Every structure is written in structure tokens, then in C-alpha cells.
């Protein structure tokens, strides 16, 4: 019987801490739903004390997501633990995750505390957290560079104080698999009460060893692995959830361990995170990269056609990767479209289905065939939030020797249409400037913009452009995606999606304040 490994997902906390990966409330909720469909055991929803926005997202996830534990991170300080508890108390299974650093370098230079002071604070704060919440996890930050004897003492103390999970992070990605495995074995044999707690590990990828270290730790007796989708996280990121899960799944014969994860949800969840953060995976990323299941060399293609197992150790279906079995076109009906959406893992309600089907028909008119990738891009460009501004039409005038001009007309919520003209450094800049004039966006900054071509055919002429933008206003960030066979239109749509997301969130905050 395979040993069960708990998957603790920290995409919404450590993943979100990565530069350029911040997500807003709506995005975080959607990612949390994907994580719940995946079947992770614990969702670390954020770090509640960090900002009111972080607090609200942790609280919203705790209130909405069921069937999974919801954790908030907290330094070993009363005010952090109070904020964490306040944010997660309505979760079905709340968990406070509190931490303090135990390595000499962190204690001396960051905390400016002696080991005895750190020990006392850890014990006191675990007791404090346990008075609020029945499930407390304690992390020894920078454990892999800590003095083992001190670490054993802290672990024994926090377990006696009520921690039911003890997390051993390789905070700076310094350990190697043999060392890290040995560390876990040594903890098991040197901490007398270790059987009263679950040992967890949390590995960073600075040397590219995060997954290997996590697996070595699991082999040495750790029962929980902390990881993120697409390996997002501070600096070089955290151990990638999809790599850990598929390693255990594909090499069950070797590891003798299993997780609760529904692997067929991996591709979907990875896409959701890319859409929410605007950060795409590198093409050769293991499991979820564009090329992870592509066979380019003739000799490989020949082998795969004869027997897929020649070059495939796992099937694309096992991670839920859509394949272009049947293409849809302009004669395809609503029913076929709805079925395809369901097959791709996008169950949508009536209203959204109508919108998407309309967009599909427009696309099918422009492209001869509509692939699964096209449909995914369409869905990715749609957000389930009310639109304050919608693109009605636009006209651009640009060229190599003239200043680009764009006239954009938007349809407002009340049905009125507003049109403005603007110039800019190229058609995209001019169009976004025209939109800013309509929405009054002087203080809105375009932080990031990227464009990918979806499903180009041999000639590439009927491909779709999938744009992603990130905007900021007063230090807060919103993302938006847009797709179109016209590249400029895809950027306009992405920009409007980000603006609508901002508007919706700010409106909701105002309503809450007024209530
Ligand atoms: O990397 C780390 O040490 C952490 C802890 C706070 C768990 O993220
Ligand atoms: Zn970390």
C-alpha cells in the first residue's frame, strides 16, 4: 500500500511573492478553485498581515473553498497570528502557519536575537496560535543552514507546545538531495516526540534541486511537501507541484508513495496560474511546458507512432493536456462547442456559454478551423466579472513614417458609447492612450505586456494573438488577457480586462466600506 504524501500548495503565498507574480482577489479565488479541483490537501492562501488586500484574499478563500485546509502564514508574532486567525477562522479546516528563522546567520543579522530568545519566542507563539486554532504548523526558516542540535531542540519544543506539523525549509535552496534526506532522517531519530507531528518540507530552487530535495526528504520520512504550480516562488522559485506529483505518480514503483491529486487537472491549473500572473512557463518546462509532450525529431515521431511508450513515460492525457482530436469550424453548433468546453475542463454557466459561443462564431468565421488551443485562449480572455467598459470598435492609422493614431469607441455599462482619439508610439500605445482618455486613467501604469501567438498553422496567417497586460494604480496590480486574430485588438481587450478587473474590485471595496 502506497504511503500518502500531503500536498501543501503555496502558489498563492510563496508563489505570489515572486517578482511580477502578484494576483488580485478574483485571480486568487480562481486559482484556489483550480487547486481544490486538483485535490491539494492544504492551500496556503496568503500572508494575512502583509496588506489589507492580502487579508481580504485569504479571508475570501477561507470563506469560499471547501474540502481542503486553508492556511495563512504568520511570523512568530502576536499581531501576525491574530491577523492570520481573523482571516482564516471561517475556513472549514483553518491552519495557522507560523515561522521563525533558526540559522545562525538569520538569528544574528536579521532577528538580532540569541538562540535562546528564538526558542522562547517560537514556543510562546505556537502556544498562542494553538489557543486560537486547532491546527498549527511551525516552520524553522533556513533550517538547512541551522545547527542540528538547536533545530532538534526547537522542534521538540514546538511539538510540545502544540504544533501538529513541523516544516523544514531549505529557504535558500542550498541543500543537496543526499544531505536533505539525511537531515530528515536525523530529525526522525533525534527528536523524541517527532511521532506526534507531521514532518513537512519546503524547498527552494536556487540550484535547481528543489524537486529532487523534496523527493529525497519524502523518501527519508517527510509526509508533507510544500510546492507551487509552475514552480513559482521567491527568486528561482519553489519545488514545482506538477513535477513532484508526476514523479510520485509515474515512478510509484520506485517511490511507493502517492498523493490525493487528480493529475488530469494539472494542465488546467497550470494554465490558470499563467493566466492569473501573466507569467508563462518556459517551453521545455517539465510536465506543463509547451514542448513537454512534443516530438520533433523524425526518429522520435516514428517511434511514437509505432508505440507511444518509446519516447513517452507518461501520457498527455494523464495531466489533462487537450489534444486536437476533432477540430471545430463555423458549422459547428452550440452543443458541440459546449461539449468541447467540458472536455477541456471548462464547465461554464448559460450566460458565459452564450458569450463564448458568440466569440467562437466570430473566430470560426475568420479561421478555417478552431483548435483546442484556440478555445483555451478564448476562455482565458473571458473573465467572470461585470464589464464597465467593452470595446465597441477601433480604427488605427499607422506606418513607418507617420505618427500612429487610434480612434477607440467603448460601450459603457449604461449603454452609452464614448469615442476618443489619441496618438502614440505605434498603434498599441495610441489605442491604450485613447482608452485612458475615456476611463480617466492618468494614474494607471502599464507595467507589463506580452503577446503570444496561439496555434499558428503552417503559414501562421490565421493564428490568434493572445495578449496579457499588467497594470498598476497606487501600488496595486491587476492583470488582463485578451485574444483576437488581430494583434492590436487582443492588446486592447487585455487592457480593458485589466481595467474592468480593477474597477470591479474597487467598487466591491467601496460597497463593503459603505455597508
Ligand atoms: O522559504 C521559507 O523558508 C518560507 C517559510 C516562511 C516557510 O517560505
Ligand atoms: Zn519559501
mmCIF file of N, CA and C in Angstrom, residues 27-97:
data_model
loop_
_atom_site.group_PDB
_atom_site.id
_atom_site.type_symbol
_atom_site.label_atom_id
_atom_site.label_comp_id
_atom_site.label_asym_id
_atom_site.label_seq_id
_atom_site.Cartn_x
_atom_site.Cartn_y
_atom_site.Cartn_z
ATOM 1 N N UNK A 27 -8.429 36.764 -9.266
ATOM 2 C CA UNK A 27 -7.454 35.783 -9.770
ATOM 3 C C UNK A 27 -7.160 34.733 -8.707
ATOM 4 N N UNK A 28 -6.963 35.208 -7.466
ATOM 5 C CA UNK A 28 -6.608 34.262 -6.404
ATOM 6 C C UNK A 28 -7.738 33.281 -6.142
ATOM 7 N N UNK A 29 -8.952 33.786 -6.190
ATOM 8 C CA UNK A 29 -10.093 32.886 -5.970
ATOM 9 C C UNK A 29 -10.157 31.827 -7.064
ATOM 10 N N UNK A 30 -9.919 32.251 -8.303
ATOM 11 C CA UNK A 30 -9.967 31.279 -9.408
ATOM 12 C C UNK A 30 -8.856 30.242 -9.268
ATOM 13 N N UNK A 31 -7.661 30.711 -8.865
ATOM 14 C CA UNK A 31 -6.562 29.750 -8.661
ATOM 15 C C UNK A 31 -6.929 28.794 -7.515
ATOM 16 N N UNK A 32 -7.526 29.343 -6.464
ATOM 17 C CA UNK A 32 -7.908 28.483 -5.324
ATOM 18 C C UNK A 32 -8.912 27.417 -5.763
ATOM 19 N N UNK A 33 -9.860 27.783 -6.633
ATOM 20 C CA UNK A 33 -10.806 26.782 -7.146
ATOM 21 C C UNK A 33 -10.063 25.706 -7.937
ATOM 22 N N UNK A 34 -9.099 26.119 -8.742
ATOM 23 C CA UNK A 34 -8.318 25.124 -9.501
ATOM 24 C C UNK A 34 -7.573 24.196 -8.549
ATOM 25 N N UNK A 35 -7.019 24.767 -7.478
ATOM 26 C CA UNK A 35 -6.278 23.938 -6.512
ATOM 27 C C UNK A 35 -7.199 22.944 -5.829
ATOM 28 N N UNK A 36 -8.435 23.406 -5.574
ATOM 29 C CA UNK A 36 -9.369 22.500 -4.923
ATOM 30 C C UNK A 36 -9.775 21.376 -5.887
ATOM 31 N N UNK A 37 -9.932 21.713 -7.176
ATOM 32 C CA UNK A 37 -10.233 20.646 -8.151
ATOM 33 C C UNK A 37 -9.059 19.674 -8.271
ATOM 34 N N UNK A 38 -7.850 20.209 -8.161
ATOM 35 C CA UNK A 38 -6.662 19.343 -8.224
ATOM 36 C C UNK A 38 -6.664 18.339 -7.069
ATOM 37 N N UNK A 39 -7.172 18.798 -5.931
ATOM 38 C CA UNK A 39 -7.214 17.905 -4.761
ATOM 39 C C UNK A 39 -6.032 18.091 -3.831
ATOM 40 N N UNK A 40 -5.455 19.308 -3.780
ATOM 41 C CA UNK A 40 -4.357 19.514 -2.821
ATOM 42 C C UNK A 40 -4.930 19.384 -1.403
ATOM 43 N N UNK A 41 -4.070 19.065 -0.450
ATOM 44 C CA UNK A 41 -4.554 18.875 0.923
ATOM 45 C C UNK A 41 -4.668 20.199 1.670
ATOM 46 N N UNK A 42 -3.707 21.091 1.409
ATOM 47 C CA UNK A 42 -3.715 22.395 2.107
ATOM 48 C C UNK A 42 -3.422 23.490 1.084
ATOM 49 N N UNK A 43 -4.210 24.571 1.165
ATOM 50 C CA UNK A 43 -3.923 25.751 0.338
ATOM 51 C C UNK A 43 -3.385 26.825 1.271
ATOM 52 N N UNK A 44 -2.158 27.257 1.037
ATOM 53 C CA UNK A 44 -1.681 28.428 1.786
ATOM 54 C C UNK A 44 -2.153 29.641 0.984
ATOM 55 N N UNK A 45 -3.167 30.315 1.532
ATOM 56 C CA UNK A 45 -3.873 31.333 0.744
ATOM 57 C C UNK A 45 -3.185 32.683 0.759
ATOM 58 N N UNK A 46 -2.214 32.887 1.641
ATOM 59 C CA UNK A 46 -1.507 34.167 1.653
ATOM 60 C C UNK A 46 -0.877 34.435 3.006
ATOM 61 N N UNK A 47 -0.496 35.694 3.170
ATOM 62 C CA UNK A 47 0.215 36.150 4.367
ATOM 63 C C UNK A 47 -0.630 37.318 4.872
ATOM 64 N N UNK A 48 -1.613 37.006 5.724
ATOM 65 C CA UNK A 48 -2.695 37.955 6.008
ATOM 66 C C UNK A 48 -2.236 39.316 6.513
ATOM 67 N N UNK A 49 -1.138 39.368 7.285
ATOM 68 C CA UNK A 49 -0.739 40.660 7.893
ATOM 69 C C UNK A 49 -0.145 41.631 6.859
ATOM 70 N N UNK A 50 0.283 41.101 5.719
ATOM 71 C CA UNK A 50 1.083 41.914 4.791
ATOM 72 C C UNK A 50 0.359 43.166 4.290
ATOM 73 N N UNK A 51 -0.908 43.050 3.926
ATOM 74 C CA UNK A 51 -1.650 44.223 3.431
ATOM 75 C C UNK A 51 -3.144 43.918 3.537
ATOM 76 N N UNK A 52 -3.983 44.959 3.495
ATOM 77 C CA UNK A 52 -5.431 44.700 3.535
ATOM 78 C C UNK A 52 -5.863 43.817 2.361
ATOM 79 N N UNK A 53 -5.219 43.993 1.203
ATOM 80 C CA UNK A 53 -5.557 43.171 0.029
ATOM 81 C C UNK A 53 -5.254 41.705 0.292
ATOM 82 N N UNK A 54 -4.099 41.424 0.893
ATOM 83 C CA UNK A 54 -3.738 40.031 1.200
ATOM 84 C C UNK A 54 -4.732 39.444 2.200
ATOM 85 N N UNK A 55 -5.064 40.250 3.207
ATOM 86 C CA UNK A 55 -6.008 39.784 4.226
ATOM 87 C C UNK A 55 -7.336 39.392 3.575
ATOM 88 N N UNK A 56 -7.845 40.306 2.713
ATOM 89 C CA UNK A 56 -9.143 40.041 2.068
ATOM 90 C C UNK A 56 -9.114 38.777 1.214
ATOM 91 N N UNK A 57 -7.996 38.573 0.485
ATOM 92 C CA UNK A 57 -7.979 37.367 -0.367
ATOM 93 C C UNK A 57 -7.925 36.111 0.488
ATOM 94 N N UNK A 58 -7.142 36.129 1.562
ATOM 95 C CA UNK A 58 -7.097 34.927 2.414
ATOM 96 C C UNK A 58 -8.499 34.670 2.979
ATOM 97 N N UNK A 59 -9.140 35.743 3.422
ATOM 98 C CA UNK A 59 -10.472 35.584 4.015
ATOM 99 C C UNK A 59 -11.482 35.060 2.983
ATOM 100 N N UNK A 60 -11.419 35.621 1.770
ATOM 101 C CA UNK A 60 -12.372 35.191 0.736
ATOM 102 C C UNK A 60 -12.174 33.713 0.413
ATOM 103 N N UNK A 61 -10.924 33.274 0.349
ATOM 104 C CA UNK A 61 -10.651 31.857 0.047
ATOM 105 C C UNK A 61 -11.133 30.979 1.209
ATOM 106 N N UNK A 62 -10.856 31.432 2.434
ATOM 107 C CA UNK A 62 -11.290 30.660 3.615
ATOM 108 C C UNK A 62 -12.808 30.521 3.640
ATOM 109 N N UNK A 63 -13.504 31.569 3.217
ATOM 110 C CA UNK A 63 -14.972 31.529 3.258
ATOM 111 C C UNK A 63 -15.557 30.693 2.123
ATOM 112 N N UNK A 64 -14.842 30.617 0.999
ATOM 113 C CA UNK A 64 -15.434 30.013 -0.196
ATOM 114 C C UNK A 64 -15.050 28.561 -0.438
ATOM 115 N N UNK A 65 -13.785 28.246 -0.224
ATOM 116 C CA UNK A 65 -13.291 26.927 -0.661
ATOM 117 C C UNK A 65 -13.540 25.883 0.433
ATOM 118 N N UNK A 66 -14.120 24.778 0.017
ATOM 119 C CA UNK A 66 -14.437 23.707 0.977
ATOM 120 C C UNK A 66 -13.667 22.435 0.626
ATOM 121 N N UNK A 67 -13.576 21.525 1.600
ATOM 122 C CA UNK A 67 -12.955 20.218 1.339
ATOM 123 C C UNK A 67 -11.438 20.247 1.361
ATOM 124 N N UNK A 68 -10.850 21.339 1.836
ATOM 125 C CA UNK A 68 -9.390 21.450 1.870
ATOM 126 C C UNK A 68 -9.027 22.383 3.029
ATOM 127 N N UNK A 69 -7.859 22.156 3.654
ATOM 128 C CA UNK A 69 -7.436 23.078 4.727
ATOM 129 C C UNK A 69 -6.969 24.382 4.091
ATOM 130 N N UNK A 70 -7.244 25.488 4.780
ATOM 131 C CA UNK A 70 -6.779 26.793 4.283
ATOM 132 C C UNK A 70 -5.866 27.402 5.342
ATOM 133 N N UNK A 71 -4.644 27.742 4.913
ATOM 134 C CA UNK A 71 -3.658 28.270 5.858
ATOM 135 C C UNK A 71 -3.292 29.708 5.529
ATOM 136 N N UNK A 72 -2.904 30.448 6.583
ATOM 137 C CA UNK A 72 -2.280 31.757 6.353
ATOM 138 C C UNK A 72 -0.940 31.742 7.054
ATOM 139 N N UNK A 73 0.037 32.371 6.423
ATOM 140 C CA UNK A 73 1.358 32.471 7.029
ATOM 141 C C UNK A 73 1.345 33.594 8.073
ATOM 142 N N UNK A 74 2.190 33.463 9.093
ATOM 143 C CA UNK A 74 2.314 34.487 10.139
ATOM 144 C C UNK A 74 3.711 34.383 10.735
ATOM 145 N N UNK A 75 4.406 35.532 10.869
ATOM 146 C CA UNK A 75 5.655 35.466 11.631
ATOM 147 C C UNK A 75 5.298 35.068 13.073
ATOM 148 N N UNK A 76 6.297 34.656 13.826
ATOM 149 C CA UNK A 76 6.001 34.252 15.214
ATOM 150 C C UNK A 76 5.829 35.510 16.060
ATOM 151 N N UNK A 77 4.768 36.239 15.753
ATOM 152 C CA UNK A 77 4.443 37.481 16.457
ATOM 153 C C UNK A 77 2.943 37.487 16.691
ATOM 154 N N UNK A 78 2.524 38.011 17.847
ATOM 155 C CA UNK A 78 1.087 38.001 18.156
ATOM 156 C C UNK A 78 0.255 38.694 17.089
ATOM 157 N N UNK A 79 0.722 39.875 16.624
ATOM 158 C CA UNK A 79 -0.107 40.626 15.672
ATOM 159 C C UNK A 79 -0.266 39.858 14.345
ATOM 160 N N UNK A 80 0.783 39.148 13.933
ATOM 161 C CA UNK A 80 0.683 38.354 12.692
ATOM 162 C C UNK A 80 -0.285 37.192 12.880
ATOM 163 N N UNK A 81 -0.169 36.545 14.046
ATOM 164 C CA UNK A 81 -1.002 35.360 14.301
ATOM 165 C C UNK A 81 -2.462 35.785 14.423
ATOM 166 N N UNK A 82 -2.701 36.928 15.060
ATOM 167 C CA UNK A 82 -4.081 37.431 15.168
ATOM 168 C C UNK A 82 -4.670 37.686 13.779
ATOM 169 N N UNK A 83 -3.870 38.342 12.919
ATOM 170 C CA UNK A 83 -4.371 38.647 11.560
ATOM 171 C C UNK A 83 -4.636 37.357 10.790
ATOM 172 N N UNK A 84 -3.708 36.397 10.928
ATOM 173 C CA UNK A 84 -3.874 35.121 10.218
ATOM 174 C C UNK A 84 -5.171 34.451 10.672
ATOM 175 N N UNK A 85 -5.367 34.420 11.986
ATOM 176 C CA UNK A 85 -6.553 33.730 12.516
ATOM 177 C C UNK A 85 -7.833 34.425 12.062
ATOM 178 N N UNK A 86 -7.837 35.751 12.132
ATOM 179 C CA UNK A 86 -9.014 36.511 11.725
ATOM 180 C C UNK A 86 -9.370 36.201 10.263
ATOM 181 N N UNK A 87 -8.326 36.051 9.433
ATOM 182 C CA UNK A 87 -8.565 35.812 8.001
ATOM 183 C C UNK A 87 -9.055 34.394 7.717
ATOM 184 N N UNK A 88 -8.610 33.412 8.503
ATOM 185 C CA UNK A 88 -8.937 32.010 8.149
ATOM 186 C C UNK A 88 -10.004 31.379 9.033
ATOM 187 N N UNK A 89 -10.474 32.113 10.039
ATOM 188 C CA UNK A 89 -11.322 31.447 11.048
ATOM 189 C C UNK A 89 -12.589 30.835 10.466
ATOM 190 N N UNK A 90 -13.074 31.357 9.307
ATOM 191 C CA UNK A 90 -14.298 30.791 8.732
ATOM 192 C C UNK A 90 -14.034 29.625 7.772
ATOM 193 N N UNK A 91 -12.769 29.233 7.654
ATOM 194 C CA UNK A 91 -12.463 28.093 6.764
ATOM 195 C C UNK A 91 -13.018 26.814 7.373
ATOM 196 N N UNK A 92 -13.283 25.831 6.515
ATOM 197 C CA UNK A 92 -13.759 24.544 7.027
ATOM 198 C C UNK A 92 -12.691 23.923 7.938
ATOM 199 N N UNK A 93 -11.432 23.962 7.448
ATOM 200 C CA UNK A 93 -10.304 23.465 8.240
ATOM 201 C C UNK A 93 -9.208 24.522 8.248
ATOM 202 N N UNK A 94 -9.265 25.451 9.209
ATOM 203 C CA UNK A 94 -8.243 26.511 9.218
ATOM 204 C C UNK A 94 -6.898 26.026 9.777
ATOM 205 N N UNK A 95 -5.823 26.591 9.260
ATOM 206 C CA UNK A 95 -4.482 26.271 9.793
ATOM 207 C C UNK A 95 -3.661 27.557 9.903
ATOM 208 N N UNK A 96 -3.067 27.759 11.074
ATOM 209 C CA UNK A 96 -2.112 28.879 11.209
ATOM 210 C C UNK A 96 -0.716 28.319 10.954
ATOM 211 N N UNK A 97 -0.007 28.983 10.047
ATOM 212 C CA UNK A 97 1.362 28.563 9.724
ATOM 213 C C UNK A 97 2.302 29.662 10.214
#
